[in-house]
Structures are given as C-alpha cells and as structure tokens.
C-alpha cells in the first residue's frame, strides 16, 4: 500500500512550481508519427456507422450501396455516402454460426451476372462461414465449414435465409486456419481458399493432399454448371476422423468442375476442384483481373509470414517450407509447380499478414499505382510492396502505422470497391460493436525528430546522461524483462509551470490505464554490464521515446547509442546487434540485442494497454529516494498537482501496489502476479491482442482464467494448462517463460534470454498451488472452489516494535477488518487496502508475535475464507525471524504442512 502518505501534501496547489515545457517537448517531436509511416493515415469512411467485427465490404452490383460482412453473422447494407447513418440487416446467420478467433462469417461474393435482367444468376450471392451444428455444444472447437449460395430478394433488399443451398460442407476439426476468401476469376469461375484444418504443423495432413478435403489450398468451381467447359463432380471430400456424434456429413454439390483445372482424374481418385495446394492459413485473398493472379496472404506458424501470387497448379510449399526456411514436415512427393512466396517477413516484423491487392484505382494512382498493398494484424501497419529498382526481390515500405493490433482488434481485411479504392476493415473486440470501415488518405509527412539524441535537448549532458529539469524521473515496482538490462525512466508532462489546468494533468484511474495530455513524452534508457565481474561498467544500448498524440494516440522512437556511449542515433527501423556477455566465472556467451522499430513499439503499447505500460497506479505506488530521503511516488505525483482528479488520503492509502520478485515482504503469489502483469498484461487482458486470460494485477486471481485453465489459441501443450497446479512442466506460462525459441518464448518481443529468477519463482509458485480440491464439469474445466485462500507475508524490517505484513486473497473480498486477524503477542494498529490486497500495521507487545486469519472471517462470492497458515515472527535481535513461511493457500494443518489448495476456473 501507500506507506508514509500522511507526511505528504494532499490535493491542492503543488508544493513547488514545475518546470514549464510546451507540448511535444517544446515542439522537438512532431504531433503525429513522423517519417514514411505518416504519409498515409486512416479515417472512418462512414463515421455515422459502427459494426460488430467487420470482415469484408463489397459494393452491391448495379447500386450505390455497400454490404458489410460482420464476423458474428450479420450482413448490413447502407448507402455509399460518408454521411450515412442508417443500415439495414440483409441477413443474420448468427444462430447457426460458430464464432471464435478464426471462425465466423467470412466473406460475400456476388455472381458476375448479379442483377442482370433475365439471367438465372441475377440473384445469386455466395457466403463462406463456420456452421454450428446442433450437437456442437460438447465440442465448441469444431464446426462444419461451408460455402453456400443464397438468393437476393431485390424488392425487399435482403437475402432470403430459406434460400440457402449448401455447395460445400466439410467437417472442420479445429477453430484455426479457416480461410474462406472468395473471388470470381476472369472466366467466371469461383475461387475459394481454405486453410489446413488447424492444429499445428499440418496436423491433419491436408496441405499436400489431392485426395482429401477442401483444405490447405485454393479451389476453383463453376457455379454456372456450364458443361461446355466443366464436368460433374467425381469425388466427394474425405471425412476427417474425430467428428463428434450428431454432426452432419461432409459433401459437395450444386456446381461443376472446370475442365482446365490442373489435377483431373476421370476415375475419381483426386479432388479435382483443387487449383493450388500448400497453404496454411489463407485468411485473405484478392483476384487481380488485369494479371489474372490471386494474391493470398498466408499466415505463418512461428517464423514467417508470406504473400503469395497463386497461379494454376501452384504448390505454395507448406508444410515442408515456411516461406524460405525449412518447415515442420519433410518434403514428400511433389504435386504441381513449387512456388515460393513473392514476399515474406519474419515474426520480428509482424505476426499475421492481411493480404491485399495490386492497386488499380485512379484516385491515388500517382502515389500507389502498380504497388501491392497489404497489412499486418499484429503490427497494426499497412505496407506497399514495390519492385526492386535493380534485379532482386521486391521490398516493402510501411505507409501507415498505428492501426491497432490483435485478433479481436485491428486490421481484419483490405477490400476495394469497383473503382479500385481501398477500404480497411477494423475490428473492435470479440462480439462488440464499434468496429469501423476505414479508408486511406494522405497524411502530413511529418519530418523525423533530431537524428541525434543530443540534439533533442532531453539531456543537458548526453554523454553523462544528465536529464533536462523538465524530465520527471520515476520508477516502476515490477519492471519488464529486457535481457537483464537496467532501466531509467522519465516523464515530461506539458505545462506552463503551474499545472493548474486540466489539460496539464494526467487523467487518473485507480485500476485502469492512465491517459496523458497530447504532447506528453516518456523517456526510457536501457543499459547493462557486459562483464558481470565489472558491474559498474555499463554498455548503453538504447534510449526509447514514447510520444502521446491527440485522442489517446502515441508513437515510439528508438535512439541507438554509439560504441563510445557518447550519443545515440535515431533509427528508422528495427535493428539487431550481436555482443558477448562475460559471466562471473569468466565464461562468455554470444547474445543478440534487438532494437525495436516504430511499429514494434505499438505491438506492446496497444489500445487496450494504453499509452504507457509502466505509468499506472500499482506500478508507481512505491517508496523511492526523494529530496535526500524517501517518499511514496504516487503521493509525490499527487502533491505536485499531476493528477485529475486529485487523490484524497483514502485513495492513496488503499491504492494497489505491485511488488518486485525479490521483495520477500509480499506473498509469492503477489510477486509472481506483479511480474506477469508487467510482462504479459499488455497483450493478455480483455480487448488485448490475445485475450484468453487476464494477466492484469488488478484482476483477482480467481477471475484471471489462469489456474488450471485450458490453453486456448494455437499454442499446444499436451495435457497442459496455463498454470497447472503442482506441475510446472505442464504449465504453459512456465514453459514459454523458460524458452528462448522463436514462436514459443514469451514475451515474444524485447528479449532473447529467459529471466531465470522469474522462471524459478514461477515454478515455486506453481508447486505451492498443490492438488486440486474440486474437479470438473466433464469438459476438462474445473468448477470454482467454494473457499477463498489467504497468504500473509513476513515483514523485512521492524522499527520501534512495529512492522507491516501484506495479506493477499485470491479473490476480491468484502467485510475484512483488522479485528478479523488473530494476533498473539501484539495488536493490529491499522488495516488498509481493498479488493484482494491489504497491508496491516502490527505493533509488537512481546518478543514473539503470531498472526493468522481464522476461517470464514471474510466473504467472496458468498463463500468464506480458508484459514491462513500461522505466521510466527521474532522481534528480538537485529531483525525479524520468521518461524513459519506462509504457503500459498492456508489450511488449519500443522505449521509447514502442505495441504490441498482451492483452484479456480
């Protein structure tokens, strides 16, 4: 908690005037992202409308209207007018839809003769989606992948749901890698993509199969059933094993197979619809009518994202290749023409390609003409692929950044209208309204800030790292891991010297993100010793600058220090440096340091994580050196008038406090959870890039979805859980924290080596969780235990016979008072805190003090607490002597006995 707050000034005028500084550090930094990434910006194409996870937009042929495909199952129609405010629902497939990360409604395609008078296809529209059979309740990961034809009712302006004719239906065993992109080619045949069935490493063996199902490739069919160019279906798709009881059959019907498809077999041994094979997860695809090729963005496994130009009989090489590197499976008999990607990039540059198209529009022909536009969902960027000026592979330039990132947020697809103009589909969270259709417009090409750190003025003496008086230093309680580097941090809050206006203050939140005035600048400096025998000799690696822009925006910059450590150079992109680290025993090892690009900064500084990762209540709420003594940092910020609203004494006293791993005065659970908050929560939280669990410290353990919770997403660990009680080997968080393998190691950015202390303490924490009290519900999940666990940590110091103990519950509790604690040999003078975290001040009356919490003294979810273990403290001598180290969950057993622990879903 906020120790020592009583001696600091509370709300009111700051004790001393601050240093006046204009926004953006007196204009040194531009008001928006500088450089090439600001050449284009995205704006809401239809600001009066909002959508639930828009996946695709298409013009309704022959009209001035658009239709948007929502992942959750609705098709919405509206006028092509930026002032439009009304939409109508054309179709709602929600009740029969399976929706998850890769499942849902994917795309719509209109027949080339849609709306043509007299044509039998004038009303034909086609949809791809994940169908949820009635029996799916016991198998939420599984579905039936469908391509269906529907009939458009022109008079009503809607689609008749009863008109569905299922063309392809196949059992899909996994939620991932579903594809579903469609396009009619120049011959009028329909091309459709589907991934490899999900799982890892082509788990179902489909990407190189010509006799299986509609998986791992591009499939081409004739919807006109023109037998002058096509023939009847000769082979049905192979049914994959493991289909749950009650699921319908897989089949294909209602179309014919083009005679010029590459793999024909009159005997019916091959799936003749196959046009290209060797794809893993072709989420997006766009047909270029001018060149006749299909541009496909294929999402990679762990090493490469690739952009493919698919032609007839192309073999795109998955799973024996991933981009240009060796894939997870051996090369077998080769079908078709081996076709490497046109462009690829590694996971350091992004993590989920969103394929686009060659720009054929006229409005921006002078800027984008002939370039291939694509994006990355993880990086939140849009790029333009250009031909190399001389012989060599094409190269990509980032033209728009900061679009937002994550599977439930950020870029879902890139689409065009009939004029070739670009629209960007922006998600806004799983099943939540607020997604938008964006368009690209030229931005202000802000110049880069000074090329040298010394020229920014952030430091009065750069070589000595002497900061400007405008830089306010701060520390965080539990820092993120950066390969062992030490860090110094500062904030520059724009103000006129008085901080008496709202626009000069931080918008404070006790539990959520803080927000900062436009023009606020954060500075973080990273350095470390290269020889552990000489810890005082430091190598300066980088100084990062994060700049807050209007409306909660931000951009990041990296300055790389020279070898002399005298100055640092602004980087335009990410870089890597090899160096040698010498250990204390004289041994050495080769290491790599990764300098983040501007886009890399935004992979962690996401919309859900806020503008600053370290500046938040529980990280700042700690004692730090100040004015020759120590002071609570949160209280100091408050006394200097930096918060709106200003904090009262109760706000300060009860604020949550993170604790570092080496702080034994806090329970192990709280130290570990503080670490996970600092290193994981920017992605793993509601609305985050990977929201499968909530790593935020302010969320009680019982609500985090970590303990014995099933692993979601594409990472697999047989028999594993995120945190499996008493088994670190089967705890995904421990396995990934310990690993240094790309694609496995977590966090994925900013580190090349594991934090061994964190790995060890996490293992200790997992071991302390003990056996499960209550087992499950029949589907592998655990029901919530009926009691609340309590941990009490021993004090580090005893002053004048008084000491503080930290008390942590695994759920937010109510009704906790100082009288609930049972104390022998002393008394509780005060108790502060809220939720699941408390601090008690105890006055010793004898040399030995015992503290515990008996059972059923507090309530959480209508259930009482288990008894804590008894903490025995000797107050004699130079420091406290702890008799019984408290375990993670209490029991009424004998001291030191390890008892079964309650586990929560």
mmCIF file of N, CA, C and O in Angstrom, residues 106 128 144-147 166-173 176-181 190-198 202 204-223 233-240 249-258 261 270-280 282:
data_model
loop_
_atom_site.group_PDB
_atom_site.id
_atom_site.type_symbol
_atom_site.label_atom_id
_atom_site.label_comp_id
_atom_site.label_asym_id
_atom_site.label_seq_id
_atom_site.Cartn_x
_atom_site.Cartn_y
_atom_site.Cartn_z
ATOM 1 N N UNK A 106 -17.255 -15.193 -43.035
ATOM 2 C CA UNK A 106 -16.010 -14.712 -43.625
ATOM 3 C C UNK A 106 -16.216 -13.671 -44.716
ATOM 4 O O UNK A 106 -15.697 -12.570 -44.659
ATOM 5 N N UNK A 128 -19.209 -17.720 -47.265
ATOM 6 C CA UNK A 128 -18.420 -18.746 -46.577
ATOM 7 C C UNK A 128 -18.528 -18.493 -45.089
ATOM 8 O O UNK A 128 -18.446 -17.343 -44.632
ATOM 9 N N UNK A 144 -18.684 -27.094 -38.988
ATOM 10 C CA UNK A 144 -18.782 -27.524 -40.380
ATOM 11 C C UNK A 144 -18.497 -26.300 -41.247
ATOM 12 O O UNK A 144 -19.236 -25.308 -41.197
ATOM 13 N N UNK A 145 -17.393 -26.358 -41.996
ATOM 14 C CA UNK A 145 -17.029 -25.245 -42.880
ATOM 15 C C UNK A 145 -17.940 -25.280 -44.100
ATOM 16 O O UNK A 145 -18.133 -26.334 -44.714
ATOM 17 N N UNK A 146 -18.514 -24.120 -44.463
ATOM 18 C CA UNK A 146 -19.497 -24.090 -45.545
ATOM 19 C C UNK A 146 -19.196 -23.019 -46.595
ATOM 20 O O UNK A 146 -18.769 -21.909 -46.275
ATOM 21 N N UNK A 147 -19.472 -23.395 -47.827
ATOM 22 C CA UNK A 147 -19.673 -22.451 -48.927
ATOM 23 C C UNK A 147 -21.110 -22.635 -49.380
ATOM 24 O O UNK A 147 -21.501 -23.742 -49.755
ATOM 25 N N UNK A 166 -26.411 -25.335 -49.781
ATOM 26 C CA UNK A 166 -25.047 -25.613 -49.345
ATOM 27 C C UNK A 166 -24.293 -26.297 -50.472
ATOM 28 O O UNK A 166 -24.688 -27.377 -50.931
ATOM 29 N N UNK A 167 -23.217 -25.696 -50.933
ATOM 30 C CA UNK A 167 -22.421 -26.223 -52.042
ATOM 31 C C UNK A 167 -21.285 -27.109 -51.543
ATOM 32 O O UNK A 167 -21.041 -28.177 -52.103
ATOM 33 N N UNK A 168 -20.579 -26.636 -50.519
ATOM 34 C CA UNK A 168 -19.522 -27.422 -49.891
ATOM 35 C C UNK A 168 -19.762 -27.384 -48.383
ATOM 36 O O UNK A 168 -19.923 -26.307 -47.799
ATOM 37 N N UNK A 169 -19.799 -28.542 -47.789
ATOM 38 C CA UNK A 169 -19.868 -28.647 -46.341
ATOM 39 C C UNK A 169 -18.870 -29.707 -45.919
ATOM 40 O O UNK A 169 -18.923 -30.833 -46.401
ATOM 41 N N UNK A 170 -17.942 -29.321 -45.025
ATOM 42 C CA UNK A 170 -16.973 -30.305 -44.569
ATOM 43 C C UNK A 170 -16.706 -30.122 -43.085
ATOM 44 O O UNK A 170 -16.715 -29.012 -42.567
ATOM 45 N N UNK A 171 -16.493 -31.239 -42.443
ATOM 46 C CA UNK A 171 -16.179 -31.224 -41.015
ATOM 47 C C UNK A 171 -14.824 -30.565 -40.814
ATOM 48 O O UNK A 171 -13.826 -30.952 -41.420
ATOM 49 N N UNK A 172 -14.806 -29.549 -39.943
ATOM 50 C CA UNK A 172 -13.588 -28.796 -39.641
ATOM 51 C C UNK A 172 -13.233 -29.075 -38.184
ATOM 52 O O UNK A 172 -13.947 -28.649 -37.281
ATOM 53 N N UNK A 173 -12.130 -29.769 -37.930
ATOM 54 C CA UNK A 173 -11.848 -30.235 -36.567
ATOM 55 C C UNK A 173 -11.256 -29.199 -35.631
ATOM 56 O O UNK A 173 -11.086 -29.478 -34.443
ATOM 57 N N UNK A 176 -8.932 -22.970 -35.990
ATOM 58 C CA UNK A 176 -7.939 -22.146 -36.677
ATOM 59 C C UNK A 176 -7.810 -22.497 -38.159
ATOM 60 O O UNK A 176 -8.161 -23.571 -38.594
ATOM 61 N N UNK A 177 -7.232 -21.529 -38.913
ATOM 62 C CA UNK A 177 -6.797 -21.712 -40.308
ATOM 63 C C UNK A 177 -7.967 -21.988 -41.241
ATOM 64 O O UNK A 177 -7.916 -22.903 -42.064
ATOM 65 N N UNK A 178 -9.001 -21.183 -41.174
ATOM 66 C CA UNK A 178 -10.209 -21.491 -41.931
ATOM 67 C C UNK A 178 -10.291 -20.842 -43.305
ATOM 68 O O UNK A 178 -11.056 -21.300 -44.146
ATOM 69 N N UNK A 179 -9.537 -19.795 -43.549
ATOM 70 C CA UNK A 179 -9.617 -19.184 -44.876
ATOM 71 C C UNK A 179 -10.985 -18.604 -45.145
ATOM 72 O O UNK A 179 -11.520 -17.828 -44.378
ATOM 73 N N UNK A 180 -11.591 -19.007 -46.270
ATOM 74 C CA UNK A 180 -12.923 -18.522 -46.610
ATOM 75 C C UNK A 180 -12.942 -17.352 -47.558
ATOM 76 O O UNK A 180 -14.004 -16.784 -47.827
ATOM 77 N N UNK A 181 -11.786 -16.947 -48.098
ATOM 78 C CA UNK A 181 -11.749 -15.860 -49.072
ATOM 79 C C UNK A 181 -12.267 -16.369 -50.417
ATOM 80 O O UNK A 181 -12.037 -17.510 -50.799
ATOM 81 N N UNK A 190 -15.529 -19.562 -59.716
ATOM 82 C CA UNK A 190 -15.352 -19.093 -58.346
ATOM 83 C C UNK A 190 -14.132 -19.764 -57.724
ATOM 84 O O UNK A 190 -14.000 -20.984 -57.737
ATOM 85 N N UNK A 191 -13.241 -18.926 -57.176
ATOM 86 C CA UNK A 191 -12.091 -19.410 -56.429
ATOM 87 C C UNK A 191 -12.351 -19.181 -54.951
ATOM 88 O O UNK A 191 -12.832 -18.119 -54.554
ATOM 89 N N UNK A 192 -12.009 -20.182 -54.107
ATOM 90 C CA UNK A 192 -12.230 -20.074 -52.674
ATOM 91 C C UNK A 192 -11.048 -20.704 -51.951
ATOM 92 O O UNK A 192 -10.490 -21.709 -52.414
ATOM 93 N N UNK A 193 -10.623 -20.082 -50.851
ATOM 94 C CA UNK A 193 -9.488 -20.602 -50.082
ATOM 95 C C UNK A 193 -9.968 -21.289 -48.811
ATOM 96 O O UNK A 193 -11.020 -20.960 -48.262
ATOM 97 N N UNK A 194 -9.177 -22.249 -48.365
ATOM 98 C CA UNK A 194 -9.395 -22.838 -47.050
ATOM 99 C C UNK A 194 -8.045 -23.252 -46.488
ATOM 100 O O UNK A 194 -7.150 -23.673 -47.241
ATOM 101 N N UNK A 195 -7.875 -23.117 -45.169
ATOM 102 C CA UNK A 195 -6.623 -23.467 -44.524
ATOM 103 C C UNK A 195 -6.474 -24.957 -44.316
ATOM 104 O O UNK A 195 -7.283 -25.768 -44.781
ATOM 105 N N UNK A 196 -5.427 -25.324 -43.565
ATOM 106 C CA UNK A 196 -5.053 -26.736 -43.452
ATOM 107 C C UNK A 196 -5.832 -27.504 -42.399
ATOM 108 O O UNK A 196 -5.470 -28.632 -42.055
ATOM 109 N N UNK A 197 -6.889 -26.931 -41.865
ATOM 110 C CA UNK A 197 -7.700 -27.618 -40.871
ATOM 111 C C UNK A 197 -7.367 -27.253 -39.452
ATOM 112 O O UNK A 197 -8.038 -27.684 -38.521
ATOM 113 N N UNK A 198 -6.325 -26.435 -39.252
ATOM 114 C CA UNK A 198 -5.957 -26.008 -37.913
ATOM 115 C C UNK A 198 -4.964 -26.944 -37.259
ATOM 116 O O UNK A 198 -4.364 -27.805 -37.902
ATOM 117 N N UNK A 202 0.474 -28.772 -39.910
ATOM 118 C CA UNK A 202 -0.348 -29.558 -40.829
ATOM 119 C C UNK A 202 -0.815 -30.839 -40.142
ATOM 120 O O UNK A 202 -0.671 -31.947 -40.652
ATOM 121 N N UNK A 204 -3.467 -32.378 -39.720
ATOM 122 C CA UNK A 204 -4.410 -33.313 -40.335
ATOM 123 C C UNK A 204 -3.951 -33.800 -41.708
ATOM 124 O O UNK A 204 -4.701 -34.472 -42.421
ATOM 125 N N UNK A 205 -2.714 -33.423 -42.100
ATOM 126 C CA UNK A 205 -2.128 -33.961 -43.316
ATOM 127 C C UNK A 205 -2.853 -33.580 -44.584
ATOM 128 O O UNK A 205 -2.912 -34.386 -45.528
ATOM 129 N N UNK A 206 -3.357 -32.370 -44.682
ATOM 130 C CA UNK A 206 -4.199 -31.988 -45.818
ATOM 131 C C UNK A 206 -3.539 -31.038 -46.816
ATOM 132 O O UNK A 206 -3.983 -30.948 -47.952
ATOM 133 N N UNK A 207 -2.495 -30.327 -46.427
ATOM 134 C CA UNK A 207 -1.983 -29.266 -47.293
ATOM 135 C C UNK A 207 -1.272 -29.756 -48.538
ATOM 136 O O UNK A 207 -1.097 -28.995 -49.488
ATOM 137 N N UNK A 208 -0.831 -30.998 -48.539
ATOM 138 C CA UNK A 208 -0.197 -31.555 -49.733
ATOM 139 C C UNK A 208 -1.001 -32.720 -50.306
ATOM 140 O O UNK A 208 -0.490 -33.500 -51.112
ATOM 141 N N UNK A 209 -2.261 -32.818 -49.908
ATOM 142 C CA UNK A 209 -3.098 -33.932 -50.368
ATOM 143 C C UNK A 209 -4.002 -33.490 -51.515
ATOM 144 O O UNK A 209 -4.609 -32.423 -51.457
ATOM 145 N N UNK A 210 -4.093 -34.323 -52.538
ATOM 146 C CA UNK A 210 -5.018 -34.085 -53.644
ATOM 147 C C UNK A 210 -6.248 -34.988 -53.554
ATOM 148 O O UNK A 210 -7.172 -34.858 -54.360
ATOM 149 N N UNK A 211 -6.253 -35.874 -52.574
ATOM 150 C CA UNK A 211 -7.365 -36.812 -52.450
ATOM 151 C C UNK A 211 -8.078 -36.681 -51.100
ATOM 152 O O UNK A 211 -8.721 -37.611 -50.640
ATOM 153 N N UNK A 212 -7.954 -35.502 -50.474
ATOM 154 C CA UNK A 212 -8.561 -35.309 -49.161
ATOM 155 C C UNK A 212 -9.794 -34.433 -49.213
ATOM 156 O O UNK A 212 -10.706 -34.649 -50.016
ATOM 157 N N UNK A 213 -9.799 -33.416 -48.347
ATOM 158 C CA UNK A 213 -10.912 -32.485 -48.318
ATOM 159 C C UNK A 213 -10.511 -31.138 -48.901
ATOM 160 O O UNK A 213 -9.429 -30.976 -49.481
ATOM 161 N N UNK A 214 -11.402 -30.172 -48.745
ATOM 162 C CA UNK A 214 -11.144 -28.824 -49.256
ATOM 163 C C UNK A 214 -10.307 -28.052 -48.230
ATOM 164 O O UNK A 214 -10.763 -27.094 -47.611
ATOM 165 N N UNK A 215 -9.060 -28.488 -48.055
ATOM 166 C CA UNK A 215 -8.169 -27.916 -47.051
ATOM 167 C C UNK A 215 -6.834 -27.551 -47.685
ATOM 168 O O UNK A 215 -6.386 -28.197 -48.645
ATOM 169 N N UNK A 216 -6.186 -26.536 -47.127
ATOM 170 C CA UNK A 216 -4.806 -26.231 -47.452
ATOM 171 C C UNK A 216 -4.562 -25.787 -48.870
ATOM 172 O O UNK A 216 -3.481 -26.041 -49.414
ATOM 173 N N UNK A 217 -5.534 -25.101 -49.486
ATOM 174 C CA UNK A 217 -5.307 -24.686 -50.860
ATOM 175 C C UNK A 217 -6.342 -23.715 -51.381
ATOM 176 O O UNK A 217 -7.123 -23.121 -50.635
ATOM 177 N N UNK A 218 -6.327 -23.559 -52.707
ATOM 178 C CA UNK A 218 -7.308 -22.753 -53.435
ATOM 179 C C UNK A 218 -8.116 -23.714 -54.295
ATOM 180 O O UNK A 218 -7.544 -24.595 -54.975
ATOM 181 N N UNK A 219 -9.435 -23.559 -54.288
ATOM 182 C CA UNK A 219 -10.331 -24.471 -55.001
ATOM 183 C C UNK A 219 -11.160 -23.652 -55.991
ATOM 184 O O UNK A 219 -11.653 -22.575 -55.663
ATOM 185 N N UNK A 220 -11.306 -24.206 -57.214
ATOM 186 C CA UNK A 220 -11.942 -23.462 -58.309
ATOM 187 C C UNK A 220 -13.109 -24.286 -58.847
ATOM 188 O O UNK A 220 -12.946 -25.458 -59.205
ATOM 189 N N UNK A 221 -14.293 -23.655 -58.886
ATOM 190 C CA UNK A 221 -15.506 -24.372 -59.287
ATOM 191 C C UNK A 221 -16.321 -23.504 -60.241
ATOM 192 O O UNK A 221 -16.182 -22.281 -60.264
ATOM 193 N N UNK A 222 -17.169 -24.154 -61.005
ATOM 194 C CA UNK A 222 -18.010 -23.478 -61.994
ATOM 195 C C UNK A 222 -19.438 -23.400 -61.462
ATOM 196 O O UNK A 222 -20.165 -24.395 -61.448
ATOM 197 N N UNK A 223 -19.845 -22.217 -61.032
ATOM 198 C CA UNK A 223 -21.186 -22.046 -60.482
ATOM 199 C C UNK A 223 -22.250 -22.009 -61.571
ATOM 200 O O UNK A 223 -23.446 -22.119 -61.278
ATOM 201 N N UNK A 233 -19.169 -33.294 -60.665
ATOM 202 C CA UNK A 233 -18.321 -33.662 -59.523
ATOM 203 C C UNK A 233 -18.088 -35.172 -59.536
ATOM 204 O O UNK A 233 -19.026 -35.963 -59.645
ATOM 205 N N UNK A 234 -16.830 -35.588 -59.451
ATOM 206 C CA UNK A 234 -16.494 -37.011 -59.493
ATOM 207 C C UNK A 234 -16.101 -37.571 -58.129
ATOM 208 O O UNK A 234 -16.093 -38.784 -57.940
ATOM 209 N N UNK A 235 -15.723 -36.695 -57.215
ATOM 210 C CA UNK A 235 -15.242 -37.186 -55.916
ATOM 211 C C UNK A 235 -15.780 -36.304 -54.808
ATOM 212 O O UNK A 235 -15.780 -35.070 -54.914
ATOM 213 N N UNK A 236 -16.213 -36.917 -53.735
ATOM 214 C CA UNK A 236 -16.635 -36.201 -52.542
ATOM 215 C C UNK A 236 -15.437 -35.992 -51.613
ATOM 216 O O UNK A 236 -14.470 -36.751 -51.644
ATOM 217 N N UNK A 237 -15.478 -34.953 -50.785
ATOM 218 C CA UNK A 237 -14.352 -34.719 -49.869
ATOM 219 C C UNK A 237 -14.220 -35.842 -48.851
ATOM 220 O O UNK A 237 -15.208 -36.452 -48.428
ATOM 221 N N UNK A 238 -12.981 -36.124 -48.476
ATOM 222 C CA UNK A 238 -12.707 -37.137 -47.462
ATOM 223 C C UNK A 238 -13.129 -36.625 -46.091
ATOM 224 O O UNK A 238 -12.851 -35.483 -45.730
ATOM 225 N N UNK A 239 -13.778 -37.462 -45.327
ATOM 226 C CA UNK A 239 -14.220 -37.095 -43.978
ATOM 227 C C UNK A 239 -13.055 -37.268 -43.006
ATOM 228 O O UNK A 239 -12.501 -38.366 -42.877
ATOM 229 N N UNK A 240 -12.650 -36.190 -42.351
ATOM 230 C CA UNK A 240 -11.571 -36.302 -41.371
ATOM 231 C C UNK A 240 -12.055 -37.051 -40.136
ATOM 232 O O UNK A 240 -13.229 -36.960 -39.767
ATOM 233 N N UNK A 249 -23.007 -34.902 -42.393
ATOM 234 C CA UNK A 249 -21.995 -35.431 -43.306
ATOM 235 C C UNK A 249 -21.303 -34.306 -44.059
ATOM 236 O O UNK A 249 -21.850 -33.230 -44.267
ATOM 237 N N UNK A 250 -20.083 -34.563 -44.494
ATOM 238 C CA UNK A 250 -19.365 -33.675 -45.405
ATOM 239 C C UNK A 250 -19.764 -34.035 -46.838
ATOM 240 O O UNK A 250 -19.928 -35.203 -47.168
ATOM 241 N N UNK A 251 -19.899 -33.000 -47.691
ATOM 242 C CA UNK A 251 -20.303 -33.268 -49.071
ATOM 243 C C UNK A 251 -20.027 -32.047 -49.939
ATOM 244 O O UNK A 251 -19.730 -30.955 -49.449
ATOM 245 N N UNK A 252 -20.159 -32.242 -51.239
ATOM 246 C CA UNK A 252 -20.138 -31.149 -52.212
ATOM 247 C C UNK A 252 -21.219 -31.413 -53.247
ATOM 248 O O UNK A 252 -21.517 -32.553 -53.574
ATOM 249 N N UNK A 253 -21.813 -30.330 -53.787
ATOM 250 C CA UNK A 253 -22.930 -30.469 -54.724
ATOM 251 C C UNK A 253 -23.212 -29.116 -55.368
ATOM 252 O O UNK A 253 -22.716 -28.080 -54.929
ATOM 253 N N UNK A 254 -24.023 -29.128 -56.441
ATOM 254 C CA UNK A 254 -24.583 -27.900 -56.986
ATOM 255 C C UNK A 254 -23.676 -27.090 -57.868
ATOM 256 O O UNK A 254 -24.004 -25.948 -58.192
ATOM 257 N N UNK A 255 -22.545 -27.621 -58.293
ATOM 258 C CA UNK A 255 -21.651 -26.921 -59.210
ATOM 259 C C UNK A 255 -20.981 -27.975 -60.083
ATOM 260 O O UNK A 255 -21.163 -29.187 -59.891
ATOM 261 N N UNK A 256 -20.197 -27.537 -61.037
ATOM 262 C CA UNK A 256 -19.382 -28.465 -61.822
ATOM 263 C C UNK A 256 -17.920 -28.063 -61.719
ATOM 264 O O UNK A 256 -17.591 -26.984 -61.207
ATOM 265 N N UNK A 257 -17.048 -28.943 -62.227
ATOM 266 C CA UNK A 257 -15.603 -28.756 -62.077
ATOM 267 C C UNK A 257 -15.022 -28.308 -63.406
ATOM 268 O O UNK A 257 -15.204 -28.988 -64.434
ATOM 269 N N UNK A 258 -14.316 -27.168 -63.450
ATOM 270 C CA UNK A 258 -13.749 -26.687 -64.717
ATOM 271 C C UNK A 258 -12.799 -27.705 -65.347
ATOM 272 O O UNK A 258 -11.974 -28.319 -64.654
ATOM 273 N N UNK A 261 -8.969 -27.115 -64.851
ATOM 274 C CA UNK A 261 -8.295 -27.222 -63.555
ATOM 275 C C UNK A 261 -7.078 -28.135 -63.691
ATOM 276 O O UNK A 261 -7.049 -29.021 -64.572
ATOM 277 N N UNK A 270 -8.958 -38.107 -57.354
ATOM 278 C CA UNK A 270 -8.469 -36.824 -56.869
ATOM 279 C C UNK A 270 -9.624 -35.851 -56.682
ATOM 280 O O UNK A 270 -10.650 -35.948 -57.366
ATOM 281 N N UNK A 271 -9.411 -34.912 -55.805
ATOM 282 C CA UNK A 271 -10.375 -33.827 -55.604
ATOM 283 C C UNK A 271 -10.082 -32.780 -56.675
ATOM 284 O O UNK A 271 -9.216 -31.924 -56.517
ATOM 285 N N UNK A 272 -10.812 -32.859 -57.776
ATOM 286 C CA UNK A 272 -10.453 -32.105 -58.978
ATOM 287 C C UNK A 272 -10.690 -30.604 -58.838
ATOM 288 O O UNK A 272 -10.203 -29.818 -59.664
ATOM 289 N N UNK A 273 -11.423 -30.195 -57.844
ATOM 290 C CA UNK A 273 -11.646 -28.763 -57.623
ATOM 291 C C UNK A 273 -10.356 -28.037 -57.243
ATOM 292 O O UNK A 273 -10.271 -26.811 -57.327
ATOM 293 N N UNK A 274 -9.334 -28.784 -56.816
ATOM 294 C CA UNK A 274 -8.090 -28.179 -56.335
ATOM 295 C C UNK A 274 -7.403 -27.416 -57.467
ATOM 296 O O UNK A 274 -7.131 -27.962 -58.538
ATOM 297 N N UNK A 275 -7.084 -26.159 -57.190
ATOM 298 C CA UNK A 275 -6.409 -25.290 -58.154
ATOM 299 C C UNK A 275 -4.962 -25.028 -57.735
ATOM 300 O O UNK A 275 -4.077 -24.876 -58.566
ATOM 301 N N UNK A 276 -4.717 -24.953 -56.421
ATOM 302 C CA UNK A 276 -3.371 -24.769 -55.866
ATOM 303 C C UNK A 276 -3.350 -25.392 -54.479
ATOM 304 O O UNK A 276 -4.383 -25.472 -53.809
ATOM 305 N N UNK A 277 -2.182 -25.860 -54.051
ATOM 306 C CA UNK A 277 -2.066 -26.508 -52.740
ATOM 307 C C UNK A 277 -0.902 -25.898 -51.972
ATOM 308 O O UNK A 277 -0.161 -25.058 -52.493
ATOM 309 N N UNK A 278 -0.745 -26.340 -50.711
ATOM 310 C CA UNK A 278 0.415 -25.923 -49.922
ATOM 311 C C UNK A 278 0.210 -24.644 -49.143
ATOM 312 O O UNK A 278 1.185 -23.949 -48.838
ATOM 313 N N UNK A 279 -1.038 -24.338 -48.759
ATOM 314 C CA UNK A 279 -1.311 -23.166 -47.949
ATOM 315 C C UNK A 279 -1.629 -23.585 -46.518
ATOM 316 O O UNK A 279 -2.164 -24.660 -46.267
ATOM 317 N N UNK A 280 -1.340 -22.695 -45.584
ATOM 318 C CA UNK A 280 -1.552 -22.988 -44.176
ATOM 319 C C UNK A 280 -2.791 -22.286 -43.631
ATOM 320 O O UNK A 280 -3.706 -22.904 -43.115
ATOM 321 N N UNK A 282 -4.807 -19.227 -45.243
ATOM 322 C CA UNK A 282 -5.029 -18.141 -46.221
ATOM 323 C C UNK A 282 -6.257 -17.308 -45.877
ATOM 324 O O UNK A 282 -7.310 -17.422 -46.498
#
